[in-house]
Short mmCIF file of C-alpha atoms and ligand atoms in Angstrom, two decimals:
data_model
loop_
_atom_site.label_atom_id
_atom_site.label_comp_id
_atom_site.label_asym_id
_atom_site.label_seq_id
_atom_site.Cartn_x
_atom_site.Cartn_y
_atom_site.Cartn_z
CA MET A 201 32.14 90.66 -177.45
CA LYS A 202 31.48 94.18 -176.15
CA SER A 203 33.40 93.70 -172.90
CA GLN A 204 36.30 92.08 -174.70
CA ILE A 205 36.48 95.03 -177.09
CA HIS A 206 36.32 97.52 -174.25
CA GLU A 207 39.07 95.77 -172.32
CA GLN A 208 41.37 96.16 -175.34
CA PHE A 209 40.24 99.75 -175.91
CA GLU A 210 41.23 100.67 -172.37
CA LYS A 211 44.50 98.86 -172.70
CA HIS A 212 45.49 100.55 -175.98
CA PHE A 213 43.96 103.98 -175.65
CA GLY A 214 42.51 104.40 -172.14
CA GLY A 215 39.02 105.68 -171.36
CA GLU A 216 36.04 104.80 -173.51
CA GLY A 217 34.49 105.41 -176.91
CA SER A 218 31.15 104.76 -178.60
CA PHE A 219 30.10 101.34 -179.87
CA TYR A 220 28.90 100.66 -183.41
CA ALA A 221 28.06 97.40 -185.18
CA SER A 222 27.02 96.10 -188.56
CA SER A 223 26.05 92.65 -189.75
CA GLY A 224 26.94 89.97 -192.20
CA ARG A 225 24.20 88.91 -194.60
CA ILE A 226 22.43 86.03 -196.30
CA ASN A 227 20.63 86.09 -199.62
CA LEU A 228 17.46 84.01 -199.47
CA ILE A 229 16.89 83.85 -203.21
CA GLY A 230 17.90 85.76 -206.36
CA GLU A 231 21.26 84.48 -207.53
CA HIS A 232 23.13 85.59 -210.65
CA THR A 233 20.34 88.12 -211.05
CA ASP A 234 22.20 91.36 -210.29
CA TYR A 235 23.95 91.68 -213.66
CA ASN A 236 20.67 90.80 -215.36
CA GLY A 237 19.02 93.89 -213.90
CA SER A 238 16.84 91.71 -211.70
CA PHE A 239 16.26 91.21 -207.96
CA VAL A 240 18.28 90.02 -205.01
CA PHE A 241 16.65 89.28 -201.67
CA PRO A 242 19.12 89.62 -198.81
CA GLY A 243 18.83 90.19 -195.08
CA ALA A 244 21.27 91.10 -192.30
CA ILE A 245 22.09 88.37 -189.78
CA ASP A 246 22.88 88.06 -186.09
CA LYS A 247 26.60 87.91 -186.75
CA CYS A 248 28.39 91.22 -186.81
CA ILE A 249 31.50 93.30 -186.57
CA MET A 250 31.51 95.58 -183.54
CA ALA A 251 33.84 98.51 -182.89
CA GLU A 252 34.51 100.92 -180.05
CA ILE A 253 35.59 104.24 -181.53
CA ARG A 254 36.60 107.68 -180.28
CA LYS A 255 37.96 110.80 -181.96
CA ASN A 256 41.60 111.32 -180.93
CA GLY A 257 42.13 114.96 -181.93
CA THR A 258 44.98 114.14 -184.34
CA ASP A 259 45.14 113.42 -188.06
CA LYS A 260 46.01 109.76 -187.47
CA VAL A 261 43.79 106.70 -187.27
CA ARG A 262 44.89 104.05 -184.78
CA VAL A 263 43.14 100.69 -184.89
CA PHE A 264 43.53 97.40 -183.09
CA SER A 265 41.94 94.28 -184.58
CA ILE A 266 41.23 91.73 -181.87
CA ASP A 267 40.64 88.82 -184.23
CA ILE A 268 43.81 89.37 -186.25
CA ASN A 269 45.69 90.55 -183.15
CA ASP A 270 47.26 93.37 -185.08
CA TYR A 271 47.62 97.12 -184.54
CA VAL A 272 47.84 99.69 -187.35
CA GLU A 273 48.29 103.45 -187.59
CA PHE A 274 47.63 105.41 -190.75
CA GLY A 275 47.06 108.96 -191.99
CA LEU A 276 44.07 110.04 -194.02
CA ASN A 277 45.70 111.02 -197.31
CA GLU A 278 45.67 108.80 -200.38
CA GLU A 279 49.36 107.96 -199.99
CA ASP A 280 48.85 106.75 -196.40
CA ALA A 281 47.23 103.44 -197.39
CA PRO A 282 48.26 100.73 -194.93
CA SER A 283 49.72 97.49 -196.25
CA GLN A 284 47.68 95.19 -193.98
CA SER A 285 44.68 93.98 -195.95
CA TRP A 286 42.25 94.15 -193.01
CA ALA A 287 43.18 97.80 -192.38
CA ARG A 288 42.67 98.76 -196.02
CA TYR A 289 38.91 98.22 -195.54
CA ILE A 290 38.92 100.91 -192.84
CA PHE A 291 41.30 103.21 -194.71
CA GLY A 292 39.14 102.82 -197.84
CA VAL A 293 36.00 103.78 -195.93
CA CYS A 294 37.74 106.92 -194.65
CA ARG A 295 38.93 107.86 -198.13
CA GLU A 296 35.58 107.19 -199.79
CA THR A 297 33.86 109.31 -197.13
CA ILE A 298 36.28 112.16 -197.83
CA LYS A 299 35.72 111.80 -201.60
CA ARG A 300 32.02 112.35 -200.97
CA GLY A 301 32.70 115.59 -199.12
CA GLY A 302 32.39 114.03 -195.66
CA LYS A 303 34.65 114.95 -192.77
CA VAL A 304 36.93 112.39 -191.13
CA GLU A 305 39.70 113.15 -188.66
CA GLY A 306 41.88 110.94 -186.53
CA PHE A 307 40.23 108.32 -184.33
CA ASP A 308 41.10 105.36 -182.15
CA ALA A 309 39.25 102.09 -182.55
CA VAL A 310 39.21 98.49 -181.41
CA PHE A 311 37.03 95.96 -183.20
CA ALA A 312 36.12 92.30 -183.32
CA GLY A 313 33.51 90.17 -185.05
CA ASN A 314 31.80 86.82 -185.33
CA VAL A 315 30.99 86.83 -189.05
CA PRO A 316 33.02 83.91 -190.40
CA LEU A 317 35.65 85.18 -192.82
CA GLY A 318 35.34 84.12 -196.43
CA ALA A 319 32.34 81.83 -195.83
CA GLY A 320 30.02 83.83 -198.06
CA LEU A 321 28.42 85.83 -195.23
CA SER A 322 30.22 89.04 -196.15
CA SER A 323 32.45 89.78 -193.21
CA SER A 324 34.13 92.45 -195.32
CA ALA A 325 30.85 94.31 -195.87
CA ALA A 326 30.15 94.11 -192.13
CA LEU A 327 33.54 95.67 -191.46
CA GLU A 328 33.08 98.45 -194.02
CA SER A 329 29.55 99.22 -192.91
CA THR A 330 30.49 99.42 -189.23
CA PHE A 331 33.11 102.07 -189.93
CA ALA A 332 31.13 103.89 -192.65
CA PHE A 333 28.16 104.20 -190.28
CA ALA A 334 30.31 105.18 -187.29
CA ILE A 335 32.26 107.87 -189.14
CA ASN A 336 29.07 109.32 -190.62
CA ASP A 337 27.54 109.46 -187.15
CA MET A 338 30.56 110.82 -185.29
CA TRP A 339 31.29 113.64 -187.74
CA GLU A 340 27.62 114.25 -188.51
CA ASN A 341 28.23 114.05 -192.24
CA GLY A 342 24.58 113.37 -193.07
CA ILE A 343 25.39 110.87 -195.80
CA ASP A 344 22.29 108.77 -196.46
CA LYS A 345 22.34 105.07 -195.68
CA PHE A 346 22.31 103.88 -199.27
CA GLU A 347 25.37 106.02 -199.95
CA LEU A 348 27.07 104.47 -196.90
CA ALA A 349 26.62 101.12 -198.64
CA ARG A 350 28.19 102.63 -201.76
CA ILE A 351 31.13 103.78 -199.66
CA GLY A 352 31.68 100.14 -198.69
CA GLN A 353 31.33 98.98 -202.29
CA SER A 354 33.79 101.63 -203.56
CA THR A 355 36.19 100.62 -200.79
CA GLU A 356 36.23 97.06 -202.14
CA HIS A 357 36.68 98.33 -205.71
CA ASN A 358 39.35 100.96 -205.07
CA TYR A 359 41.29 99.71 -202.04
CA CYS A 360 40.78 95.93 -201.84
CA GLY A 361 40.74 94.84 -205.49
CA VAL A 362 37.26 93.27 -205.36
CA LYS A 363 34.82 94.35 -208.08
CA CYS A 364 31.69 93.48 -206.11
CA GLY A 365 28.08 94.53 -206.58
CA ILE A 366 26.13 96.53 -204.01
CA MET A 367 24.13 93.72 -202.35
CA ASP A 368 26.45 92.85 -199.46
CA GLN A 369 26.98 96.40 -198.24
CA PHE A 370 23.36 97.29 -198.89
CA ALA A 371 22.16 94.39 -196.73
CA SER A 372 24.68 95.08 -194.01
CA VAL A 373 23.75 98.76 -193.74
CA MET A 374 19.98 98.61 -194.34
CA GLY A 375 19.12 95.31 -192.65
CA LYS A 376 16.09 95.23 -190.35
CA LYS A 377 15.23 92.59 -187.78
CA GLY A 378 12.55 90.19 -189.02
CA HIS A 379 12.74 91.52 -192.58
CA LEU A 380 14.38 90.71 -195.87
CA MET A 381 14.91 93.34 -198.54
CA ARG A 382 14.08 92.95 -202.18
CA LEU A 383 16.57 95.09 -204.04
CA ASP A 384 15.88 95.90 -207.67
CA CYS A 385 19.34 95.89 -209.23
CA ARG A 386 18.11 97.92 -212.22
CA SER A 387 16.46 100.85 -210.42
CA MET A 388 18.15 100.38 -206.99
CA GLU A 389 14.72 100.67 -205.38
CA PHE A 390 14.08 98.33 -202.49
CA GLU A 391 11.30 97.08 -200.33
CA TYR A 392 11.17 95.29 -196.97
CA PHE A 393 9.28 92.00 -196.64
CA PRO A 394 8.50 90.26 -193.35
CA PHE A 395 10.66 87.25 -192.63
CA ASP A 396 9.88 85.72 -189.27
CA PRO A 397 9.65 81.98 -189.81
CA LYS A 398 8.23 80.79 -186.51
CA GLY A 399 8.79 77.06 -186.17
CA TYR A 400 11.65 77.09 -188.69
CA LYS A 401 15.35 77.78 -188.50
CA LEU A 402 17.57 79.27 -191.15
CA VAL A 403 20.95 77.56 -191.31
CA LEU A 404 23.94 77.69 -193.59
CA VAL A 405 25.84 74.53 -194.34
CA ASP A 406 29.31 75.50 -195.54
CA SER A 407 30.88 72.76 -197.67
CA ARG A 408 34.27 74.44 -197.20
CA VAL A 409 35.11 73.58 -200.78
CA LYS A 410 35.86 76.16 -203.46
CA HIS A 411 36.52 74.82 -206.92
CA GLN A 412 39.02 76.64 -209.07
CA LEU A 413 37.69 76.36 -212.58
CA SER A 414 39.60 76.86 -215.74
CA GLY A 415 38.43 79.66 -218.01
CA SER A 416 36.14 82.37 -216.69
CA PRO A 417 32.80 80.77 -215.89
CA TYR A 418 31.41 83.99 -214.43
CA ASN A 419 32.11 86.02 -217.57
CA ASP A 420 30.83 83.16 -219.74
CA ARG A 421 27.49 83.29 -217.90
CA ARG A 422 27.30 87.04 -218.29
CA ASN A 423 28.06 86.81 -221.98
CA SER A 424 25.37 84.16 -222.49
CA CYS A 425 22.82 86.39 -220.78
CA GLU A 426 23.80 89.38 -222.88
CA ARG A 427 23.56 87.41 -226.13
CA VAL A 428 20.06 86.18 -225.34
CA ALA A 429 18.91 89.63 -224.18
CA ALA A 430 20.17 91.05 -227.47
CA ALA A 431 18.43 88.31 -229.48
CA ILE A 432 15.14 89.08 -227.71
CA GLY A 433 15.71 92.83 -227.98
CA VAL A 434 15.70 93.79 -224.30
CA GLU A 435 18.37 95.55 -222.28
CA PHE A 436 18.38 93.00 -219.46
CA LEU A 437 17.05 89.43 -219.27
CA ARG A 438 14.97 90.60 -216.34
CA GLU A 439 12.64 92.20 -218.88
CA ALA A 440 12.16 89.01 -220.90
CA THR A 441 9.43 86.38 -220.56
CA MET A 442 9.67 82.63 -221.13
CA GLU A 443 7.51 83.10 -224.26
CA GLN A 444 10.01 85.60 -225.66
CA LEU A 445 12.82 83.19 -224.91
CA GLU A 446 10.93 80.43 -226.67
CA SER A 447 10.52 82.64 -229.72
CA VAL A 448 14.30 83.01 -230.16
CA LYS A 449 15.09 79.38 -229.50
CA ASP A 450 16.44 78.84 -233.02
CA LYS A 451 18.61 81.95 -232.88
CA VAL A 452 20.55 81.16 -229.71
CA SER A 453 22.74 78.24 -228.69
CA GLU A 454 21.34 75.49 -226.56
CA GLU A 455 23.65 76.53 -223.74
CA ASP A 456 22.64 80.21 -223.89
CA TYR A 457 19.00 79.13 -223.90
CA MET A 458 19.50 77.17 -220.66
CA ARG A 459 21.26 80.08 -219.00
CA ALA A 460 18.44 82.45 -219.90
CA GLU A 461 15.81 79.95 -218.81
CA TYR A 462 17.39 79.95 -215.36
CA VAL A 463 17.57 83.75 -215.11
CA ILE A 464 14.02 84.35 -216.28
CA GLY A 465 12.81 81.65 -213.87
CA GLU A 466 14.80 83.16 -211.03
CA THR A 467 13.21 86.58 -211.47
CA SER A 468 9.76 84.98 -211.19
CA ARG A 469 10.81 82.94 -208.18
CA VAL A 470 11.94 86.01 -206.24
CA LEU A 471 8.57 87.64 -206.87
CA GLU A 472 6.73 84.44 -205.89
CA VAL A 473 8.75 84.17 -202.69
CA CYS A 474 7.86 87.76 -201.76
CA GLU A 475 4.19 87.01 -202.31
CA ALA A 476 4.44 83.84 -200.22
CA LEU A 477 6.16 85.71 -197.39
CA GLN A 478 3.36 88.23 -197.23
CA LYS A 479 1.05 85.30 -196.53
CA GLY A 480 3.48 83.64 -194.12
CA ASP A 481 3.65 80.64 -196.47
CA TYR A 482 7.12 79.27 -195.77
CA GLU A 483 6.45 75.96 -197.53
CA THR A 484 6.21 77.77 -200.88
CA VAL A 485 9.35 79.74 -200.00
CA GLY A 486 11.16 76.45 -199.41
CA ALA A 487 9.91 74.89 -202.65
CA LYS A 488 11.23 77.89 -204.60
CA MET A 489 14.62 77.56 -202.91
CA TYR A 490 14.92 73.99 -204.19
CA GLU A 491 13.86 75.14 -207.67
CA THR A 492 16.62 77.72 -207.60
CA HIS A 493 19.14 75.13 -206.50
CA TRP A 494 18.37 72.78 -209.36
CA GLY A 495 18.16 75.67 -211.81
CA MET A 496 21.63 76.75 -210.77
CA SER A 497 22.81 73.17 -211.01
CA LYS A 498 21.20 71.93 -214.24
CA LEU A 499 20.54 75.07 -216.29
CA TYR A 500 23.05 77.63 -215.12
CA GLU A 501 25.63 74.93 -214.28
CA VAL A 502 27.29 76.72 -211.38
CA SER A 503 26.84 74.00 -208.76
CA CYS A 504 29.23 71.20 -207.90
CA GLU A 505 28.99 67.64 -206.62
CA GLU A 506 29.31 68.60 -202.96
CA LEU A 507 26.52 71.20 -203.08
CA ASP A 508 24.20 68.92 -205.03
CA TYR A 509 24.86 66.26 -202.42
CA LEU A 510 23.88 68.69 -199.64
CA ALA A 511 20.68 69.68 -201.47
CA GLU A 512 19.71 66.05 -202.03
CA LEU A 513 20.44 65.20 -198.42
CA ALA A 514 18.36 68.17 -197.25
CA LYS A 515 15.42 66.92 -199.33
CA GLU A 516 15.76 63.40 -197.91
CA CYS A 517 15.79 64.81 -194.38
CA GLY A 518 12.55 66.71 -195.01
CA VAL A 519 14.18 70.15 -195.02
CA THR A 520 11.68 72.74 -196.30
CA GLY A 521 14.06 74.63 -198.58
CA CYS A 522 17.69 74.37 -199.62
CA ARG A 523 19.82 76.00 -202.26
CA ILE A 524 23.31 77.14 -203.10
CA MET A 525 23.94 80.59 -201.68
CA GLY A 526 26.38 82.77 -203.59
CA GLY A 527 27.88 82.46 -207.02
CA GLY A 528 28.35 78.70 -206.88
CA PHE A 529 31.18 76.18 -207.47
CA GLY A 530 31.46 75.70 -203.70
CA GLY A 531 30.63 77.57 -200.54
CA CYS A 532 27.36 77.27 -198.62
CA THR A 533 23.87 76.02 -198.96
CA ILE A 534 21.16 78.02 -197.22
CA ASN A 535 18.49 75.87 -195.57
CA LEU A 536 15.05 76.54 -194.16
CA VAL A 537 14.43 73.75 -191.64
CA LYS A 538 11.52 72.95 -189.34
CA ASP A 539 12.60 73.15 -185.69
CA GLU A 540 11.85 69.50 -185.02
CA LEU A 541 13.99 68.31 -187.93
CA TYR A 542 16.92 70.61 -187.25
CA ASP A 543 19.11 68.40 -185.02
CA SER A 544 18.75 65.28 -187.13
CA PHE A 545 19.42 67.20 -190.35
CA ILE A 546 22.59 68.80 -188.99
CA GLU A 547 23.80 65.46 -187.67
CA LYS A 548 23.18 63.74 -191.00
CA ALA A 549 24.71 66.57 -193.01
CA LYS A 550 27.88 66.47 -190.91
CA ALA A 551 28.25 62.69 -190.88
CA GLY A 552 27.19 62.08 -194.48
CA PHE A 553 29.36 64.83 -195.90
CA ASN A 554 32.33 63.75 -193.82
CA GLU A 555 32.02 60.19 -194.97
CA LYS A 556 31.82 61.20 -198.63
CA TYR A 557 34.23 64.12 -198.80
CA GLY A 558 36.55 63.63 -195.85
CA HIS A 559 35.64 66.66 -193.75
CA GLU A 560 32.63 68.02 -191.92
CA PRO A 561 30.80 71.05 -193.27
CA GLN A 562 30.68 74.12 -191.04
CA ILE A 563 27.24 74.92 -189.64
CA TYR A 564 26.04 78.51 -189.14
CA PRO A 565 22.52 79.02 -187.80
CA VAL A 566 21.40 82.59 -188.53
CA VAL A 567 18.57 84.90 -187.46
CA ILE A 568 17.56 87.91 -189.55
CA SER A 569 18.63 90.97 -187.59
CA ASP A 570 19.28 94.71 -187.71
CA GLY A 571 21.99 96.18 -189.93
CA ALA A 572 24.34 99.06 -189.11
CA HIS A 573 23.59 100.82 -185.81
CA LYS A 574 25.04 102.58 -182.81
CA CYS A 575 24.98 100.26 -179.82
CA CYS A 576 23.61 101.50 -176.53
P1 LIG B 627 33.76 87.63 -196.92
O1 LIG B 627 33.05 86.77 -197.90
O2 LIG B 627 33.61 87.11 -195.52
O3 LIG B 627 33.40 89.06 -197.05
P2 LIG B 627 36.25 88.61 -197.87
O4 LIG B 627 37.46 87.92 -198.36
O5 LIG B 627 35.53 89.51 -198.80
O6 LIG B 627 35.30 87.50 -197.26
O7 LIG B 627 36.64 89.51 -196.61
C1 LIG B 627 37.39 88.96 -195.58
C2 LIG B 627 38.42 89.99 -195.12
O8 LIG B 627 37.76 91.03 -194.37
C3 LIG B 627 39.43 89.40 -194.17
O9 LIG B 627 40.53 88.83 -194.87
C4 LIG B 627 39.86 90.63 -193.36
O10 LIG B 627 40.80 91.41 -194.08
C5 LIG B 627 38.56 91.41 -193.25
N1 LIG B 627 37.82 91.01 -192.03
C6 LIG B 627 36.62 90.42 -191.97
N2 LIG B 627 36.26 90.18 -190.69
C7 LIG B 627 37.27 90.64 -189.93
C8 LIG B 627 37.52 90.65 -188.52
N3 LIG B 627 36.65 90.15 -187.65
N4 LIG B 627 38.68 91.21 -188.10
C9 LIG B 627 39.57 91.72 -188.97
N5 LIG B 627 39.40 91.72 -190.30
C10 LIG B 627 38.27 91.18 -190.78
MG1 LIG B 628 33.60 90.13 -198.88
#
């Protein structure tokens, strides 16, 4: 990737710049927990966006995207926003840096990546984090890493029309090889936990289906959580116990009860997974992943037939852990698989899924890797 980027850099701008990269991410466990003030547990992966960048001494940014095969020039004022959606991520990062008092002047850049777009691995966060980190480094702005993640998040909010949380950019910026990060979405404190599953592989199976549902299932879930939290008398469901939930059973609907049961269970599962990881107990980690899957499917009701099929198939193949990754209603499962079962599982997942749903799932093996960095 590096030599391909450099070839294009020379062609478009001549000479050479500095290389920066930032990663996509997975979330091992902790789903639909962020808006409940609870934990997520992401890590950066060995799929990244990489850019070669150099100051150009003007007030214009000039960027070539290898993967889109498109070239864009833009100024750094609010009215200079480019129309190309891929370039708005970079423009947004520049603007958000400026809003925070950072310096950005014109630069030339060429970039490419291998984070699959729109597969739930956060290629957009990888793109934002690469440029946020690079700009901060090149102009020595001294913005701390967590704030660089916020620059990415604000870019999505203000320039790309996506009201996302902080997890994706946080994981992309802060990721550390061999570690996952437990982020407390209430206090924004985080902690690294070792994740180095020797003898296992981590693999995403992308169903490549995305169900469009009527109504607003996401808001419905949020509302359910808020109603139960209010009934119990806590700010967030993260603070509630199963006993407290039980005590308001008559005051909440059956559906709201199920939603809260999932969320309260999920908070415990994240903590149990962290404990298991400290002991290197990947079997417990896997068991919790399945519990999350079926909680999301039966209690939170955000799964779909295709994802349940993949989770059942994983179980039949002896896969250690499998669950929906992301909000649900389609997308990927994340699987923790023993090395010796890997090939047969992938083969069966491809063939079985194809037979039932008419296309093969996409397979993405991932390794937990470093987040944003300058490449040497
Ligand atoms: P994801 O879940 O992968 O983050 P998004 O829809 O949020 O999906 O972001 C994908 C968008 O990010 C793409 O449409 C494109 O604008 C930009 N993007 C991601 N990766 C690249 C890349 N390698 N080259 C150019 N643009 C990219
Ligand atoms: Mg995205």
